[in-house]
XYZ file of C-alpha atoms in Angstrom:
753
model
C 26.274 3.672 -10.253
C 27.257 6.698 -10.358
C 26.160 9.089 -8.431
C 24.719 12.089 -9.928
C 25.022 15.634 -6.643
C 23.724 18.408 -7.911
C 23.991 21.542 -5.781
C 22.126 25.265 -6.293
C 24.202 26.536 -9.340
C 23.922 23.103 -11.084
C 20.483 22.494 -10.948
C 19.410 25.543 -13.180
C 21.963 23.592 -15.377
C 20.131 20.715 -15.601
C 16.396 22.166 -16.329
C 15.501 22.669 -20.647
C 12.552 23.886 -22.119
C 12.398 22.893 -25.536
C 8.851 23.774 -27.056
C 7.211 24.885 -23.689
C 6.931 20.951 -23.218
C 8.585 18.991 -20.171
C 12.187 16.958 -22.583
C 14.915 17.322 -20.002
C 17.163 13.787 -20.238
C 19.955 13.208 -17.003
C 23.304 12.032 -18.029
C 25.785 11.033 -15.924
C 29.172 8.716 -18.166
C 30.260 6.082 -16.329
C 33.231 4.234 -16.998
C 31.972 0.592 -17.841
C 34.423 -2.163 -19.066
C 36.224 0.509 -21.590
C 32.656 2.700 -22.993
C 30.367 5.410 -21.978
C 26.845 4.920 -21.321
C 24.002 7.087 -21.589
C 20.580 6.550 -19.710
C 17.518 8.148 -20.086
C 15.417 8.062 -16.839
C 11.710 6.623 -16.724
C 8.711 9.594 -16.668
C 7.446 10.434 -13.477
C 2.836 10.213 -14.060
C 2.562 14.342 -12.964
C -0.626 16.314 -14.106
C -0.689 20.013 -13.984
C -4.275 20.782 -11.420
C -4.225 24.408 -11.847
C -1.121 27.299 -12.695
C -2.100 31.081 -12.213
C 1.489 33.606 -11.326
C 3.293 32.735 -8.901
C 1.832 29.673 -8.105
C 1.186 25.833 -9.517
C -0.558 22.803 -8.547
C 0.469 19.374 -9.464
C -0.515 15.696 -8.716
C 2.108 13.449 -8.323
C 1.271 10.231 -8.016
C 3.823 8.487 -6.880
C 4.882 10.723 -3.956
C 1.884 9.005 -1.562
C 4.327 6.171 -1.122
C 8.148 7.128 -2.471
C 9.777 8.860 0.472
C 13.094 9.296 -1.244
C 11.530 10.773 -4.511
C 10.234 13.316 -2.249
C 12.953 14.116 -0.561
C 14.695 14.719 -3.673
C 11.962 17.334 -4.833
C 11.970 19.174 -2.145
C 15.676 19.064 -2.370
C 15.772 20.291 -5.510
C 13.234 22.608 -5.255
C 14.772 24.170 -2.249
C 17.844 24.479 -4.253
C 16.178 26.666 -7.706
C 16.554 30.157 -6.261
C 13.326 30.838 -9.521
C 11.464 28.258 -6.559
C 10.203 29.899 -3.844
C 8.577 27.533 -1.553
C 7.510 23.760 -2.604
C 5.153 22.441 -0.520
C 3.565 18.049 -0.534
C 0.561 16.580 0.556
C 1.204 12.946 0.254
C -2.368 11.901 1.496
C -3.533 13.854 -2.148
C -0.730 13.579 -3.940
C -1.040 17.915 -4.104
C 2.356 19.430 -4.289
C 1.965 23.598 -4.335
C 4.944 25.213 -6.046
C 5.396 28.691 -6.063
C 7.654 30.531 -7.883
C 9.107 34.448 -8.168
C 7.638 36.101 -11.860
C 10.202 37.864 -12.304
C 12.930 34.734 -13.124
C 10.320 33.335 -14.458
C 6.894 33.811 -16.809
C 3.744 31.631 -16.148
C 3.795 30.352 -19.849
C 6.664 28.721 -19.128
C 6.375 27.572 -15.933
C 4.708 24.447 -16.180
C 7.526 23.292 -18.473
C 10.414 23.961 -16.163
C 7.809 22.294 -12.900
C 7.699 19.299 -15.069
C 10.993 19.314 -16.179
C 11.504 19.178 -11.816
C 9.655 16.810 -11.075
C 10.986 14.610 -13.910
C 14.371 14.629 -12.673
C 13.681 14.246 -9.078
C 12.690 10.954 -10.446
C 16.610 10.990 -11.465
C 17.602 7.558 -9.043
C 21.023 8.932 -8.784
C 20.580 12.581 -7.803
C 21.759 12.595 -3.679
C 20.409 14.490 -1.419
C 23.586 16.995 -0.019
C 23.049 18.808 2.651
C 23.593 21.777 0.046
C 21.009 20.767 -1.433
C 19.116 20.923 1.331
C 20.479 23.688 3.793
C 17.711 25.808 2.182
C 14.918 24.205 2.545
C 11.179 25.235 4.503
C 11.439 25.177 8.679
C 8.349 23.424 7.844
C 9.565 20.419 5.384
C 12.210 19.725 8.466
C 9.610 18.429 11.158
C 6.336 17.327 10.719
C 3.143 19.071 11.312
C 0.524 18.191 14.480
C -2.714 17.675 12.469
C -4.253 19.368 15.192
C -1.981 22.704 14.775
C -5.224 24.547 12.617
C -7.597 24.581 16.389
C -4.600 26.383 17.997
C -6.293 30.207 16.654
C -9.624 29.172 17.319
C -9.121 27.352 20.870
C -7.282 31.427 21.885
C -10.136 33.070 19.833
C -13.097 31.047 22.041
C -10.862 31.875 25.664
C -10.866 35.831 25.256
C -13.929 35.599 24.387
C -14.983 33.735 27.051
C -13.222 36.157 29.332
C -13.796 39.049 27.506
C -18.239 37.883 26.936
C -18.899 35.603 30.112
C -16.456 36.183 32.764
C -16.643 39.969 31.934
C -12.988 40.946 32.345
C -11.874 43.957 30.107
C -10.606 42.950 26.680
C -11.036 45.383 23.810
C -12.960 44.204 21.192
C -10.414 44.401 18.622
C -8.165 42.337 20.292
C -10.483 39.176 20.708
C -12.144 40.570 17.229
C -8.415 40.384 15.794
C -8.221 36.420 16.927
C -11.436 36.341 15.426
C -10.047 37.015 12.510
C -6.512 35.524 12.921
C -8.212 31.650 13.522
C -10.483 32.150 10.174
C -7.445 32.762 7.595
C -7.964 28.695 6.601
C -10.916 28.633 6.127
C -11.059 32.043 4.010
C -7.901 30.439 2.653
C -9.600 27.427 1.626
C -12.760 28.833 0.199
C -10.779 31.160 -2.197
C -8.895 28.637 -3.532
C -12.187 27.016 -4.331
C -13.127 29.631 -6.382
C -10.094 30.529 -7.756
C -9.470 26.647 -8.760
C -12.377 25.141 -9.171
C -14.543 28.273 -9.974
C -17.408 27.348 -7.439
C -18.562 28.592 -3.875
C -17.828 25.815 -1.301
C -18.724 25.450 2.479
C -15.668 27.510 3.554
C -17.643 30.431 1.695
C -20.474 30.255 3.695
C -19.082 29.801 7.225
C -16.951 32.541 6.415
C -19.946 33.956 5.119
C -22.017 33.819 8.390
C -18.655 34.474 10.376
C -17.961 37.849 8.947
C -21.922 39.005 9.732
C -22.114 36.995 13.629
C -18.458 38.467 13.644
C -19.491 42.144 12.673
C -22.388 42.121 14.830
C -20.152 41.151 18.406
C -21.281 37.674 18.543
C -17.950 36.668 19.603
C -18.177 33.406 21.637
C -21.025 32.572 18.748
C -18.134 32.552 16.343
C -15.650 30.671 17.838
C -17.499 28.557 18.160
C -18.400 27.833 14.572
C -14.200 28.097 14.646
C -13.591 25.045 16.574
C -16.111 22.592 15.679
C -14.998 23.632 11.362
C -11.050 23.789 12.553
C -12.196 19.906 14.457
C -13.203 18.611 11.643
C -10.981 19.936 8.851
C -8.306 18.160 11.632
C -10.347 14.875 11.750
C -10.933 14.369 8.203
C -6.302 14.906 7.998
C -5.723 12.848 10.647
C -8.139 9.792 9.015
C -6.067 10.251 5.825
C -3.603 7.859 4.434
C -0.489 8.654 6.056
C 2.832 8.297 2.898
C 5.493 6.285 4.954
C 4.800 3.504 2.246
C 8.233 2.148 0.694
C 8.876 1.903 -2.617
C 9.413 -1.985 -3.513
C 12.505 -2.716 -5.209
C 12.794 -6.637 -6.280
C 16.692 -4.815 -7.736
C 17.775 -3.210 -4.560
C 19.320 -6.540 -3.068
C 20.926 -7.228 -5.649
C 24.685 -7.713 -6.039
C 26.150 -4.103 -7.388
C 29.074 -6.387 -8.926
C 28.413 -9.375 -11.703
C 31.002 -11.951 -12.696
C 30.812 -12.224 -17.141
C 31.872 -14.919 -19.356
C 33.769 -12.459 -22.038
C 35.456 -14.335 -25.219
C 36.244 -17.255 -23.545
C 37.379 -15.444 -20.264
C 35.993 -15.027 -16.914
C 35.574 -11.278 -15.517
C 34.207 -9.165 -12.624
C 32.386 -5.947 -13.149
C 29.674 -3.769 -12.272
C 26.142 -4.610 -12.497
C 25.107 -1.213 -14.798
C 27.785 -2.355 -17.640
C 26.005 -5.599 -18.306
C 24.929 -6.078 -21.395
C 21.850 -8.000 -23.555
C 23.976 -11.098 -25.143
C 26.491 -11.037 -22.409
C 26.830 -14.317 -19.985
C 26.708 -14.268 -16.746
C 27.132 -16.637 -14.817
C 25.522 -17.181 -10.924
C 26.905 -19.019 -8.993
C 25.279 -20.874 -5.196
C 24.287 -18.309 -3.072
C 23.749 -15.128 -5.170
C 20.673 -13.582 -6.996
C 19.929 -13.509 -10.545
C 20.614 -10.143 -11.900
C 19.392 -10.286 -15.583
C 16.295 -12.279 -16.593
C 17.474 -14.796 -19.876
C 18.207 -18.353 -20.742
C 20.296 -21.353 -19.187
C 22.820 -22.389 -21.106
C 24.737 -24.533 -19.387
C 24.463 -25.266 -16.337
C 21.804 -26.956 -14.147
C 20.526 -24.984 -10.063
C 17.696 -25.180 -7.600
C 15.886 -21.463 -7.453
C 14.187 -20.022 -4.806
C 11.921 -18.089 -6.423
C 9.675 -16.990 -3.415
C 10.060 -13.095 -3.270
C 9.400 -13.079 -6.700
C 6.131 -15.791 -7.213
C 5.688 -15.980 -3.331
C 6.278 -19.617 -3.425
C 8.044 -20.800 -0.552
C 9.244 -24.522 -2.552
C 12.972 -23.687 -4.781
C 12.258 -24.909 -8.432
C 15.260 -26.929 -10.464
C 16.146 -25.461 -13.533
C 19.002 -26.685 -16.526
C 19.782 -25.981 -19.684
C 17.056 -24.555 -21.650
C 14.609 -22.939 -18.491
C 13.885 -19.336 -18.495
C 15.196 -17.142 -15.116
C 14.502 -14.514 -13.744
C 16.221 -11.337 -11.937
C 15.555 -11.288 -8.432
C 15.514 -14.905 -7.614
C 17.998 -17.181 -5.921
C 20.970 -19.538 -6.717
C 20.361 -22.130 -3.441
C 22.404 -24.996 -5.912
C 23.913 -25.354 -8.564
C 25.994 -23.380 -10.675
C 24.948 -21.560 -13.983
C 25.303 -19.669 -17.418
C 22.548 -16.816 -17.905
C 22.062 -15.266 -21.211
C 21.559 -12.231 -20.381
C 18.704 -11.273 -22.471
C 16.338 -8.299 -19.797
C 17.830 -5.879 -18.190
C 16.623 -3.797 -15.222
C 13.635 -2.092 -15.338
C 13.188 -4.526 -18.662
C 12.867 -7.512 -16.216
C 9.965 -8.848 -14.514
C 11.623 -7.809 -11.507
C 11.085 -3.823 -12.703
C 8.202 -4.554 -14.409
C 6.199 -5.160 -11.415
C 8.617 -2.001 -9.401
C 6.202 0.186 -12.426
C 3.380 -0.854 -11.727
C 3.695 -0.287 -8.998
C 5.249 3.113 -9.554
C 1.275 4.101 -11.642
C -1.097 2.474 -8.845
C -4.263 4.504 -9.665
C -4.004 6.628 -6.681
C -7.127 7.021 -4.788
C -8.293 10.477 -3.293
C -12.502 8.939 -2.512
C -12.507 8.885 0.840
C -16.357 9.438 2.525
C -15.121 11.980 4.618
C -14.874 13.901 1.527
C -17.793 12.306 -0.490
C -19.699 14.218 2.879
C -17.915 17.902 2.070
C -19.491 17.823 -1.211
C -23.280 17.328 -0.149
C -22.227 19.721 2.397
C -21.273 22.506 -0.812
C -24.434 21.563 -2.796
C -26.192 23.666 -0.188
C -24.275 26.138 -0.106
C -25.799 28.262 -3.035
C -29.151 27.434 -2.217
C -28.442 28.763 2.008
C -27.441 32.003 0.284
C -29.734 32.504 -0.998
C -32.695 32.175 1.604
C -30.135 34.269 4.184
C -30.455 36.612 1.112
C -34.426 36.374 0.225
C -34.886 36.424 4.683
C -32.237 39.832 4.836
C -34.285 41.493 1.217
C -37.466 40.918 3.028
C -37.125 42.097 6.242
C -34.066 44.690 6.750
C -33.347 42.355 9.067
C -29.054 41.185 9.465
C -29.586 38.558 12.332
C -32.125 37.000 11.359
C -30.124 36.823 7.836
C -27.040 35.475 10.303
C -29.319 33.116 11.519
C -30.148 31.288 8.781
C -26.593 31.205 6.992
C -25.371 29.334 10.589
C -28.116 27.143 10.263
C -25.813 25.178 7.809
C -25.911 21.827 7.298
C -22.620 21.902 6.878
C -20.975 21.533 10.237
C -23.003 18.363 11.758
C -21.659 16.783 8.580
C -17.819 18.204 8.833
C -17.508 17.047 12.090
C -19.941 13.590 12.626
C -18.665 11.876 9.914
C -14.951 12.545 10.385
C -14.917 11.843 14.197
C -17.274 8.277 12.801
C -14.438 7.670 11.028
C -11.360 7.953 13.426
C -14.464 6.212 16.053
C -14.107 3.400 13.529
C -10.022 3.046 12.858
C -9.248 4.001 16.579
C -11.968 0.575 16.927
C -9.994 -1.921 14.414
C -6.953 -0.473 16.290
C -8.117 -1.925 19.509
C -9.120 -5.475 18.061
C -6.022 -5.276 16.078
C -7.225 -4.379 12.624
C -4.460 -1.498 11.315
C -7.362 0.194 9.371
C -4.857 3.214 7.308
C -7.563 6.173 6.101
C -10.963 6.985 5.755
C -10.987 5.600 1.937
C -9.857 2.018 3.230
C -12.947 2.414 5.385
C -15.003 3.587 3.123
C -14.213 0.806 0.800
C -14.095 -2.150 3.065
C -18.414 -1.282 3.556
C -18.756 -1.816 0.530
C -16.417 -5.179 -1.070
C -17.597 -7.451 -3.281
C -14.911 -9.411 -4.400
C -11.876 -10.986 -2.708
C -9.322 -12.186 -3.720
C -6.442 -13.443 -2.121
C -2.721 -14.708 -2.434
C -2.120 -19.348 -1.696
C 0.510 -18.937 -0.049
C 1.263 -17.306 3.425
C -1.862 -16.238 3.188
C -4.911 -19.022 3.350
C -1.580 -21.423 3.687
C 1.037 -21.614 6.160
C 4.013 -20.571 4.255
C 6.075 -23.363 5.518
C 6.843 -26.852 4.331
C 5.664 -29.068 6.737
C 5.018 -32.817 6.511
C 1.250 -34.054 6.107
C 1.959 -38.046 5.303
C 3.548 -40.597 5.597
C 3.164 -44.002 3.530
C 4.576 -47.250 3.100
C 5.401 -50.041 1.401
C 4.232 -52.626 3.580
C 2.673 -53.214 6.474
C 5.578 -54.759 8.355
C 7.474 -51.382 7.340
C 6.452 -48.949 10.359
C 6.230 -45.494 9.558
C 8.856 -44.399 12.315
C 11.517 -45.651 10.464
C 10.748 -44.428 7.152
C 10.567 -41.231 8.953
C 14.180 -42.080 10.170
C 15.945 -42.715 7.366
C 14.945 -40.289 5.188
C 16.150 -37.953 8.317
C 19.005 -38.679 8.675
C 20.217 -39.063 4.831
C 18.948 -35.523 4.755
C 20.538 -34.009 7.910
C 22.820 -30.823 7.954
C 20.745 -29.835 3.562
C 19.563 -26.486 3.378
C 16.254 -27.444 1.677
C 13.201 -26.053 2.645
C 11.277 -30.115 2.090
C 14.787 -31.602 4.195
C 14.067 -28.624 7.049
C 11.286 -30.017 7.182
C 11.116 -33.932 7.623
C 13.991 -32.669 10.455
C 11.486 -30.716 12.696
C 9.115 -33.988 11.889
C 11.687 -35.722 13.018
C 11.997 -33.595 15.910
C 8.259 -33.692 16.401
C 7.472 -37.677 16.413
C 10.957 -38.020 18.439
C 12.073 -39.559 16.195
C 16.208 -40.266 16.492
C 19.145 -39.091 14.303
C 20.659 -41.380 12.818
C 24.293 -41.513 11.730
C 25.183 -40.623 7.722
C 28.677 -42.559 6.086
C 29.432 -41.507 2.532
C 26.451 -38.947 0.736
C 25.921 -37.736 -2.696
C 23.628 -35.149 -2.682
C 21.904 -34.337 -6.861
C 20.518 -30.863 -7.008
C 16.685 -30.905 -7.528
C 17.014 -34.540 -7.527
C 17.947 -36.365 -4.008
C 20.146 -37.935 -2.269
C 22.646 -41.050 -1.581
C 23.722 -42.401 1.540
C 24.995 -44.936 3.430
C 22.800 -45.782 6.851
C 23.661 -48.820 9.085
C 25.492 -50.285 7.169
C 22.618 -49.650 3.253
C 22.330 -48.154 0.721
C 19.339 -45.144 0.978
C 17.571 -43.096 -1.646
C 16.006 -40.195 -0.081
C 14.565 -37.957 -3.423
C 11.959 -37.334 -6.195
C 10.059 -40.315 -8.191
C 12.375 -39.871 -11.353
C 15.685 -40.215 -9.431
C 14.852 -43.640 -7.650
C 13.577 -45.332 -11.353
C 16.872 -43.471 -12.255
C 18.769 -45.545 -9.864
C 16.428 -48.474 -10.715
C 14.470 -48.551 -7.686
C 10.051 -50.001 -9.017
C 7.469 -48.317 -7.366
C 5.130 -50.356 -8.256
C 5.190 -52.345 -4.427
C 3.849 -48.850 -3.090
C 1.266 -47.194 -5.878
C -0.488 -51.685 -4.485
C 0.270 -49.784 -1.486
C -1.398 -46.695 -1.458
C -3.206 -46.596 -5.412
C -4.365 -42.767 -4.899
C -0.274 -42.013 -3.905
C -0.839 -39.535 -6.584
C -3.931 -38.984 -7.234
C -3.665 -36.649 -3.022
C -1.564 -33.663 -5.411
C 0.230 -33.789 -2.409
C 3.917 -34.105 -4.053
C 5.174 -36.322 -2.286
C 9.621 -37.884 -1.920
C 10.294 -40.717 -1.603
C 12.718 -43.330 0.069
C 14.363 -46.328 -0.446
C 16.989 -48.660 0.799
C 19.677 -51.429 -1.003
C 17.408 -50.705 -4.473
C 14.321 -51.194 -2.447
C 11.687 -48.822 -2.205
C 10.113 -48.713 1.557
C 7.373 -46.064 1.583
C 7.471 -42.358 0.664
C 6.822 -39.126 2.642
C 4.298 -35.895 1.475
C 4.572 -32.871 1.893
C 2.422 -29.486 1.764
C 1.569 -25.664 3.088
C -0.715 -26.925 5.059
C -3.684 -23.847 5.124
C -3.872 -21.984 7.997
C -7.086 -23.017 10.588
C -8.750 -20.247 10.059
C -9.004 -20.530 6.511
C -11.895 -23.112 5.806
C -14.236 -20.585 8.385
C -13.014 -16.842 7.117
C -14.120 -17.872 4.005
C -17.054 -19.064 4.704
C -18.262 -16.733 6.538
C -16.939 -13.866 4.172
C -19.345 -15.646 1.375
C -22.638 -15.986 3.521
C -22.545 -13.445 5.569
C -20.370 -10.890 2.946
C -21.504 -12.068 -0.354
C -18.149 -11.893 -1.473
C -17.171 -13.215 -4.728
C -14.438 -15.372 -3.904
C -11.043 -15.581 -6.300
C -7.756 -17.367 -5.280
C -3.961 -16.182 -7.434
C -0.799 -18.392 -6.722
C 2.442 -19.078 -8.633
C 2.309 -22.362 -8.035
C 1.306 -25.314 -9.672
C -2.594 -25.797 -11.520
C -2.687 -29.336 -9.824
C -1.872 -27.911 -6.739
C -4.099 -24.476 -6.636
C -7.109 -26.753 -7.371
C -6.336 -28.835 -4.193
C -6.134 -25.789 -2.047
C -9.336 -24.094 -3.621
C -10.848 -27.815 -3.604
C -10.825 -28.153 0.200
C -11.831 -24.300 0.247
C -14.719 -24.164 -2.215
C -13.850 -22.016 -4.041
C -14.340 -22.088 -7.810
C -12.316 -23.755 -10.258
C -12.948 -20.710 -12.608
C -11.509 -18.143 -9.547
C -8.521 -20.150 -9.885
C -5.075 -18.372 -11.600
C -2.505 -20.737 -10.720
C 0.836 -20.184 -12.106
C 0.494 -15.715 -11.560
C 3.513 -13.465 -11.770
C 3.222 -10.449 -9.835
C 1.912 -8.461 -13.023
C -0.502 -10.705 -14.082
C -2.186 -10.510 -10.582
C -2.430 -6.723 -10.526
C -4.141 -7.256 -14.054
C -6.244 -10.021 -12.632
C -7.344 -7.022 -9.845
C -7.904 -4.453 -12.567
C -10.420 -6.764 -14.694
C -12.445 -7.115 -11.600
C -12.508 -3.662 -11.303
C -13.226 -3.255 -14.541
C -15.468 -5.778 -13.748
C -17.806 -3.212 -11.773
C -16.809 -5.439 -8.773
C -15.205 -3.157 -5.394
C -11.900 -5.510 -5.102
C -10.422 -6.600 -1.878
C -6.966 -8.289 -2.353
C -5.242 -10.036 0.370
C -1.427 -10.827 0.040
C 1.810 -10.932 2.614
C 4.850 -11.569 -0.131
C 6.642 -8.900 -2.078
C 5.626 -10.743 -5.226
C 1.902 -9.434 -4.398
C 2.875 -5.379 -3.839
C 1.836 -4.613 -7.734
C -1.818 -6.202 -7.036
C -2.164 -4.676 -3.746
C -1.557 -1.151 -5.039
C -4.406 -2.344 -8.114
C -7.036 -2.748 -5.387
C -9.637 -0.625 -3.933
C -8.362 -2.121 -0.399
C -4.718 -3.791 0.092
C -5.170 -6.201 3.488
C -1.442 -7.766 4.242
C -0.186 -9.205 7.986
C 2.349 -7.999 10.125
C 4.299 -10.480 8.582
C 4.453 -10.058 5.581
C 6.924 -8.140 3.025
C 7.864 -5.172 4.729
C 6.685 -3.544 0.237
C 3.410 -5.704 1.313
C 3.039 -3.764 4.285
C 3.436 -0.969 3.655
C 1.289 -1.124 -0.083
C -1.646 -2.413 2.462
C -4.105 -0.605 3.223
C -5.012 -2.283 5.830
C -2.507 -5.040 8.215
C -4.063 -7.448 10.400
C -1.420 -7.253 12.758
C -2.599 -10.621 14.259
C -1.558 -12.152 11.942
C -4.989 -14.394 11.816
C -7.140 -13.318 8.221
C -10.630 -13.923 10.841
C -9.649 -9.483 11.431
C -10.342 -9.220 7.901
C -14.246 -10.313 8.727
C -14.203 -7.681 11.687
C -12.454 -5.099 10.158
C -16.060 -5.778 6.860
C -18.142 -6.060 9.962
C -16.548 -2.530 11.570
C -16.485 -0.486 8.271
C -20.425 -1.145 7.489
C -20.850 -0.003 10.945
C -19.555 2.957 10.654
C -21.421 3.156 7.388
C -24.283 3.430 9.134
C -23.863 5.705 11.704
C -23.197 8.361 9.220
C -26.470 7.728 7.837
C -27.469 7.807 11.090
C -26.223 10.760 11.871
C -27.249 12.490 8.169
C -31.088 12.986 9.976
C -28.947 14.276 13.432
C -28.129 15.969 11.782
C -30.262 17.096 8.837
C -34.083 16.940 11.004
C -33.396 19.650 13.685
C -30.735 21.528 11.230
C -34.570 21.297 8.924
C -37.355 23.146 11.379
C -34.812 25.819 12.754
C -34.340 27.058 9.074
C -38.232 27.352 8.964
C -37.970 29.180 11.844
C -34.996 31.816 11.118
C -36.778 31.825 7.331
C -40.153 32.544 8.971
C -40.413 33.855 11.950
C -37.309 34.440 12.956
C -34.333 33.275 15.399
C -31.463 34.521 17.094
C -28.576 33.745 15.312
C -26.763 32.327 18.762
C -30.179 30.196 19.334
C -29.187 29.277 15.377
C -24.949 28.412 16.222
C -26.942 26.544 19.756
C -29.590 24.002 16.772
C -26.407 23.634 14.366
C -23.598 22.949 16.859
C -25.745 21.400 19.772
C -26.730 18.939 16.438
C -22.934 18.526 15.107
C -22.480 17.403 18.819
C -24.905 15.154 19.005
C -24.109 13.531 15.786
C -20.310 14.012 16.596
C -20.990 11.376 20.365
C -23.223 9.090 18.482
C -20.258 8.418 16.090
C -17.592 8.201 18.884
C -19.842 4.758 19.881
C -17.278 2.329 18.153
C -14.358 2.710 20.429
C -17.064 3.995 23.556
C -19.453 0.672 22.832
C -16.292 -1.269 21.461
C -18.673 -2.201 18.654
């Protein structure tokens, strides 16, 4: 694929405005099979949140997980002379762009920036040194969560030296350091007033700090600042980090493919394939398109798309899908859907358009604190009007409830996340912790989640008591040796576990999707499906008489015959995890969760697994593709459920992205692991039960902390408003309750519970 490398002088030419609306089509000329192709980019979802002269704030959901998009956006902005700066905050899906008002009018800024956003969605935009050379330093390095504490700490140090220590330090220097340390609080207060048209707790903090500082109570101001910024730092620290990988089920496809045109085979770039082309796929290759088989038969591994570990046989007339792997056989496929229009492509789009959740329990706490701002200001004003005493008014403003809430809630969240990590559970955000405490519906993928995700032998049946199970395994292993099929490999493992000798194999013939015939010990041995043995003239009646329940068990079966006589059968399955039954029972009985199971497997096998786990048949969803899994999660959301999805495969990523809280395993696919809000690092489902317990415990502690903060502050507020209180005493009450609540919030770490 040819890359579109943009340099500073070229960027503006790729940005256009049409009737004040975003209109962008990036085109690249590609000469493929003698024709030129023009491409239209997929739309990047965004929302203009706020616009003022010289500044725009935009919400772009994909920046939370798409690091490459972020790099392209920053690079394009850095190369554009109109843009003065860009700041990305992936945890909130927020982008702030500042531009030169002399070069761009406010009326045109939205369309201009919209075009830039869309252009960054072009995967052909190469990130070159020329593009990134103007990037600002803060875009090139990771900013520490704790850097905001530097100035408050410095101001506190100077206040101590100039106050209790008694050194001769100018009040101007101390006051100046406090002013500098207060700037982040002032900025947040002003942004809220300008953008959201209301007063927030930062404004209350700013007012109290200003009054106290003006009265030269420097240490009081500094203690307030340290606690405020500590709460902000912890809150940011517990936000979901944005290092998730971008899912691309199509990324591993070959860049060139074979097609048949006018009766001749030719190799062309993948981008040159068009609908109605006949695509040829050989063993070991991934299918590059969605379509139907015109000729051939093959054993296809659909694990990447459906999550199922067992390959399936596809023949003439069957549908096949991009990103699936041809293990054996050769196919001629009529191409019907390409690229983003394939099932795999639609899965990618589902993830990219997944909702961005930014409601965190810490934000709810901040909103509660914001609600008391106006009443506190009015009360402070009333006290000043009645007493003309600035100190008493400052005392009222200092007791603001906000500090305790803003410190204790994030502290509890961080402590719970740390406690979970010590127990092998990675919880990536405060929001995930919050949702874990609320979940009432849990959707499990079957393969690799409730089951082990591999093939194992679960039974050996003989057609006659004179035949030993060991002989059945001996013949099957001899025939299947060196065959790269999951069932053949499972038989070989089982033979080794049972210490069965592997006999030499003579002439043999393997038939895709059916079985194998081989000469072993002078006998013609057949190992394969029921259809294969019946086609070869073997009568299975003797085996059916000895084991009438063989087919009712629901296990896939391999049959073994020798010299035309049935000898026995081997049953195999993807066995349940050892802990699955216990976990499902606990989730249902202890937490009252509604349990659902999703799978790409057949309905018969899905029902068999559900029966073992006592999952209601009406909550079992079989033969589900990735987009259908996501739709089921969305349907539960619409019903008012708080949904957790547990999965480990690429095919689960869309459902993981749409769940309220998504859970995967350390050994899951890279994309599932990075999409997930919670990762079970010990690869054990019991970690899910433990995570919910930790989350609910954290919620209880947060409720306790509300009481710890409210009671002393309400009492202090009553005293300050009536008989008066020294600002330092008010600060001690306010900050003291905050510290006690914060220490209580640390209980999950300190006690390990």
